[in-house]
Amino acid sequence: MVIDNIDTVRAEVTRLRKERGWSRHQLAIKAGVALNTIYLLETGQNDVYLNTLVQVFGVLGVKLEIAEVPQPKKARGLALLKNSAPRAKP
């Protein structure tokens, strides 16, 4: 599974936790993080450090891998910028 945004990460942590029948408190203890960290992660009220995600997903039995994401073509972005620039008056 490829997760490409933080909302998907949050949803996946919640889904996996509930699938295992764990409370947020149980997940926090198993992952070695504060209960508030799990709450903030699942509700999206705060950003989370990568090492916290590794700990939480590890306890949930999921290995995280970082993959390079293709960047949009620069020429396309430049063309959009060029087309949106105001024209100089003669």
Short mmCIF file of N, CA, C and O in Angstrom, two decimals, residues 5-78:
data_model
loop_
_atom_site.label_atom_id
_atom_site.label_comp_id
_atom_site.label_asym_id
_atom_site.label_seq_id
_atom_site.Cartn_x
_atom_site.Cartn_y
_atom_site.Cartn_z
N ASN A 5 -0.33 10.83 1.62
CA ASN A 5 -0.70 12.06 2.33
C ASN A 5 -0.98 11.74 3.79
O ASN A 5 -1.27 10.60 4.16
N ILE A 6 -0.91 12.75 4.62
CA ILE A 6 -1.01 12.56 6.07
C ILE A 6 -2.41 12.11 6.50
O ILE A 6 -2.56 11.38 7.46
N ASP A 7 -3.44 12.49 5.75
CA ASP A 7 -4.79 12.06 6.11
C ASP A 7 -4.94 10.55 5.98
O ASP A 7 -5.60 9.91 6.79
N THR A 8 -4.30 9.99 4.97
CA THR A 8 -4.33 8.53 4.80
C THR A 8 -3.57 7.85 5.93
O THR A 8 -3.99 6.80 6.42
N VAL A 9 -2.46 8.44 6.36
CA VAL A 9 -1.69 7.90 7.48
C VAL A 9 -2.56 7.85 8.72
O VAL A 9 -2.64 6.83 9.40
N ARG A 10 -3.23 8.94 9.02
CA ARG A 10 -4.09 9.02 10.20
C ARG A 10 -5.20 7.97 10.16
O ARG A 10 -5.45 7.26 11.13
N ALA A 11 -5.83 7.85 9.01
CA ALA A 11 -6.92 6.88 8.86
C ALA A 11 -6.40 5.44 9.00
O ALA A 11 -7.07 4.59 9.60
N GLU A 12 -5.22 5.20 8.48
CA GLU A 12 -4.66 3.84 8.53
C GLU A 12 -4.28 3.46 9.96
O GLU A 12 -4.50 2.33 10.39
N VAL A 13 -3.71 4.39 10.72
CA VAL A 13 -3.38 4.10 12.12
C VAL A 13 -4.67 3.77 12.89
O VAL A 13 -4.72 2.78 13.62
N THR A 14 -5.69 4.55 12.69
CA THR A 14 -6.97 4.31 13.38
C THR A 14 -7.55 2.96 12.98
O THR A 14 -7.99 2.18 13.83
N ARG A 15 -7.55 2.67 11.68
CA ARG A 15 -8.11 1.41 11.19
C ARG A 15 -7.36 0.21 11.77
O ARG A 15 -7.99 -0.74 12.27
N LEU A 16 -6.03 0.26 11.72
CA LEU A 16 -5.23 -0.86 12.23
C LEU A 16 -5.41 -1.04 13.74
O LEU A 16 -5.48 -2.16 14.22
N ARG A 17 -5.48 0.07 14.46
CA ARG A 17 -5.65 -0.01 15.91
C ARG A 17 -6.99 -0.68 16.24
O ARG A 17 -7.07 -1.60 17.06
N LYS A 18 -8.05 -0.22 15.59
CA LYS A 18 -9.38 -0.78 15.85
C LYS A 18 -9.48 -2.23 15.40
O LYS A 18 -10.14 -3.04 16.04
N GLU A 19 -8.81 -2.55 14.29
CA GLU A 19 -8.79 -3.93 13.78
C GLU A 19 -8.22 -4.88 14.83
O GLU A 19 -8.62 -6.04 14.93
N ARG A 20 -7.26 -4.39 15.61
CA ARG A 20 -6.64 -5.21 16.65
C ARG A 20 -7.41 -5.16 17.97
O ARG A 20 -7.06 -5.84 18.92
N GLY A 21 -8.42 -4.32 18.03
CA GLY A 21 -9.22 -4.20 19.25
C GLY A 21 -8.53 -3.43 20.35
O GLY A 21 -8.84 -3.60 21.53
N TRP A 22 -7.58 -2.56 19.98
CA TRP A 22 -6.82 -1.80 20.96
C TRP A 22 -7.44 -0.43 21.18
O TRP A 22 -7.93 0.19 20.24
N SER A 23 -7.34 0.05 22.38
CA SER A 23 -7.70 1.43 22.67
C SER A 23 -6.51 2.31 22.29
O SER A 23 -5.40 1.81 22.06
N ARG A 24 -6.73 3.59 22.24
CA ARG A 24 -5.61 4.51 22.00
C ARG A 24 -4.57 4.36 23.11
O ARG A 24 -3.37 4.41 22.85
N HIS A 25 -5.04 4.16 24.32
CA HIS A 25 -4.13 4.01 25.45
C HIS A 25 -3.25 2.78 25.28
O HIS A 25 -2.04 2.82 25.52
N GLN A 26 -3.84 1.68 24.86
CA GLN A 26 -3.07 0.45 24.65
C GLN A 26 -2.03 0.64 23.55
O GLN A 26 -0.88 0.20 23.69
N LEU A 27 -2.41 1.29 22.46
CA LEU A 27 -1.46 1.53 21.38
C LEU A 27 -0.32 2.43 21.86
O LEU A 27 0.84 2.16 21.57
N ALA A 28 -0.65 3.45 22.63
CA ALA A 28 0.39 4.36 23.14
C ALA A 28 1.39 3.60 24.00
O ALA A 28 2.61 3.79 23.85
N ILE A 29 0.91 2.74 24.88
CA ILE A 29 1.80 1.97 25.75
C ILE A 29 2.69 1.04 24.92
O ILE A 29 3.91 1.00 25.10
N LYS A 30 2.09 0.33 23.98
CA LYS A 30 2.85 -0.61 23.15
C LYS A 30 3.89 0.10 22.29
O LYS A 30 4.99 -0.41 22.06
N ALA A 31 3.55 1.31 21.80
CA ALA A 31 4.47 2.07 20.94
C ALA A 31 5.47 2.90 21.74
O ALA A 31 6.41 3.44 21.16
N GLY A 32 5.24 3.04 23.03
CA GLY A 32 6.15 3.82 23.86
C GLY A 32 6.03 5.32 23.64
O GLY A 32 7.01 6.05 23.71
N VAL A 33 4.80 5.75 23.34
CA VAL A 33 4.56 7.18 23.15
C VAL A 33 3.42 7.62 24.09
O VAL A 33 2.71 6.79 24.65
N ALA A 34 3.25 8.91 24.21
CA ALA A 34 2.20 9.44 25.08
C ALA A 34 0.83 9.21 24.44
O ALA A 34 0.68 9.22 23.21
N LEU A 35 -0.17 9.02 25.28
CA LEU A 35 -1.54 8.86 24.80
C LEU A 35 -1.94 10.06 23.95
O LEU A 35 -2.58 9.91 22.90
N ASN A 36 -1.55 11.25 24.37
CA ASN A 36 -1.88 12.46 23.61
C ASN A 36 -1.28 12.41 22.21
O ASN A 36 -1.88 12.92 21.26
N THR A 37 -0.14 11.78 22.04
CA THR A 37 0.48 11.65 20.72
C THR A 37 -0.41 10.84 19.79
O THR A 37 -0.62 11.21 18.63
N ILE A 38 -0.96 9.74 20.28
CA ILE A 38 -1.86 8.91 19.48
C ILE A 38 -3.13 9.69 19.15
O ILE A 38 -3.59 9.68 18.00
N TYR A 39 -3.67 10.37 20.13
CA TYR A 39 -4.87 11.17 19.91
C TYR A 39 -4.63 12.22 18.82
O TYR A 39 -5.43 12.35 17.88
N LEU A 40 -3.52 12.95 18.94
CA LEU A 40 -3.22 14.00 17.96
C LEU A 40 -2.95 13.40 16.58
O LEU A 40 -3.35 13.98 15.56
N LEU A 41 -2.31 12.24 16.53
CA LEU A 41 -2.05 11.57 15.27
C LEU A 41 -3.36 11.18 14.59
O LEU A 41 -3.57 11.45 13.41
N GLU A 42 -4.26 10.55 15.33
CA GLU A 42 -5.50 10.07 14.74
C GLU A 42 -6.49 11.19 14.40
O GLU A 42 -7.27 11.04 13.46
N THR A 43 -6.46 12.27 15.12
CA THR A 43 -7.43 13.34 14.87
C THR A 43 -6.89 14.43 13.95
O THR A 43 -7.64 15.31 13.54
N GLY A 44 -5.61 14.38 13.66
CA GLY A 44 -5.04 15.34 12.73
C GLY A 44 -4.86 16.73 13.29
O GLY A 44 -4.77 17.70 12.55
N GLN A 45 -4.77 16.84 14.59
CA GLN A 45 -4.65 18.15 15.21
C GLN A 45 -3.21 18.61 15.36
O GLN A 45 -2.97 19.69 15.87
N ASN A 46 -2.28 17.80 14.93
CA ASN A 46 -0.87 18.16 15.08
C ASN A 46 -0.04 17.33 14.11
O ASN A 46 -0.44 16.25 13.70
N ASP A 47 1.12 17.84 13.74
CA ASP A 47 2.04 17.07 12.92
C ASP A 47 2.77 16.07 13.80
O ASP A 47 2.88 16.25 15.01
N VAL A 48 3.29 15.02 13.19
CA VAL A 48 3.95 13.95 13.92
C VAL A 48 5.33 13.74 13.33
O VAL A 48 5.53 13.84 12.12
N TYR A 49 6.28 13.44 14.19
CA TYR A 49 7.63 13.14 13.74
C TYR A 49 7.67 11.78 13.06
O TYR A 49 6.93 10.86 13.42
N LEU A 50 8.57 11.64 12.10
CA LEU A 50 8.71 10.39 11.37
C LEU A 50 9.04 9.23 12.30
O LEU A 50 8.48 8.15 12.16
N ASN A 51 9.92 9.46 13.29
CA ASN A 51 10.27 8.36 14.21
C ASN A 51 9.06 7.90 15.01
O ASN A 51 8.95 6.72 15.35
N THR A 52 8.12 8.80 15.29
CA THR A 52 6.89 8.40 15.99
C THR A 52 6.05 7.52 15.08
O THR A 52 5.51 6.49 15.53
N LEU A 53 5.95 7.87 13.81
CA LEU A 53 5.19 7.05 12.86
C LEU A 53 5.82 5.66 12.74
O LEU A 53 5.10 4.66 12.69
N VAL A 54 7.14 5.60 12.71
CA VAL A 54 7.84 4.32 12.61
C VAL A 54 7.51 3.46 13.83
O VAL A 54 7.21 2.27 13.71
N GLN A 55 7.54 4.06 15.02
CA GLN A 55 7.22 3.32 16.25
C GLN A 55 5.79 2.81 16.23
O GLN A 55 5.52 1.65 16.52
N VAL A 56 4.85 3.69 15.91
CA VAL A 56 3.43 3.33 15.94
C VAL A 56 3.12 2.27 14.90
O VAL A 56 2.50 1.24 15.21
N PHE A 57 3.56 2.48 13.66
CA PHE A 57 3.29 1.48 12.63
C PHE A 57 4.01 0.17 12.92
O PHE A 57 3.48 -0.91 12.64
N GLY A 58 5.20 0.23 13.50
CA GLY A 58 5.92 -0.98 13.85
C GLY A 58 5.15 -1.85 14.82
O GLY A 58 5.06 -3.07 14.65
N VAL A 59 4.58 -1.23 15.83
CA VAL A 59 3.77 -1.96 16.81
C VAL A 59 2.52 -2.55 16.16
O VAL A 59 2.06 -3.61 16.53
N LEU A 60 2.02 -1.85 15.13
CA LEU A 60 0.84 -2.33 14.42
C LEU A 60 1.19 -3.38 13.36
O LEU A 60 0.32 -3.89 12.67
N GLY A 61 2.49 -3.70 13.25
CA GLY A 61 2.92 -4.75 12.33
C GLY A 61 3.12 -4.28 10.90
O GLY A 61 3.08 -5.08 9.97
N VAL A 62 3.33 -2.98 10.73
CA VAL A 62 3.50 -2.43 9.39
C VAL A 62 4.88 -1.79 9.29
O VAL A 62 5.26 -0.99 10.14
N LYS A 63 5.61 -2.15 8.25
CA LYS A 63 6.93 -1.57 8.02
C LYS A 63 6.77 -0.35 7.10
O LYS A 63 6.14 -0.44 6.05
N LEU A 64 7.34 0.77 7.52
CA LEU A 64 7.30 1.96 6.69
C LEU A 64 8.53 2.02 5.81
O LEU A 64 9.63 1.72 6.25
N GLU A 65 8.32 2.40 4.57
CA GLU A 65 9.42 2.62 3.65
C GLU A 65 9.22 3.98 3.01
O GLU A 65 8.09 4.36 2.68
N ILE A 66 10.31 4.69 2.84
CA ILE A 66 10.25 5.99 2.19
C ILE A 66 10.57 5.79 0.72
O ILE A 66 11.58 5.17 0.37
N ALA A 67 9.71 6.30 -0.14
CA ALA A 67 9.91 6.17 -1.58
C ALA A 67 9.98 7.55 -2.21
O ALA A 67 9.33 8.48 -1.76
N GLU A 68 10.79 7.63 -3.23
CA GLU A 68 10.88 8.89 -3.96
C GLU A 68 9.61 9.08 -4.78
O GLU A 68 9.15 8.18 -5.46
N VAL A 69 9.04 10.27 -4.66
CA VAL A 69 7.82 10.58 -5.39
C VAL A 69 8.20 11.41 -6.61
O VAL A 69 8.91 12.41 -6.49
N PRO A 70 7.73 11.01 -7.79
CA PRO A 70 8.06 11.78 -8.99
C PRO A 70 7.54 13.21 -8.86
O PRO A 70 6.43 13.43 -8.40
N GLN A 71 8.37 14.14 -9.25
CA GLN A 71 7.99 15.55 -9.20
C GLN A 71 7.35 15.94 -10.52
O GLN A 71 7.69 15.40 -11.57
N PRO A 72 6.42 16.91 -10.48
CA PRO A 72 5.83 17.36 -11.74
C PRO A 72 6.90 17.98 -12.64
O PRO A 72 7.91 18.48 -12.15
N LYS A 73 6.66 17.94 -13.92
CA LYS A 73 7.62 18.50 -14.86
C LYS A 73 7.76 19.99 -14.63
O LYS A 73 6.77 20.71 -14.50
N LYS A 74 8.99 20.47 -14.60
CA LYS A 74 9.24 21.89 -14.36
C LYS A 74 8.73 22.75 -15.49
O LYS A 74 8.22 23.83 -15.28
N ALA A 75 8.85 22.27 -16.71
CA ALA A 75 8.42 23.07 -17.85
C ALA A 75 6.94 23.40 -17.74
O ALA A 75 6.52 24.50 -18.05
N ARG A 76 6.15 22.47 -17.27
CA ARG A 76 4.72 22.69 -17.11
C ARG A 76 4.46 23.81 -16.10
O ARG A 76 3.66 24.69 -16.31
N GLY A 77 5.16 23.74 -14.97
CA GLY A 77 5.00 24.77 -13.95
C GLY A 77 5.43 26.13 -14.45
O GLY A 77 4.79 27.14 -14.21
N LEU A 78 6.52 26.14 -15.22
CA LEU A 78 6.99 27.40 -15.76
C LEU A 78 5.99 27.97 -16.76
O LEU A 78 5.75 29.17 -16.80
#
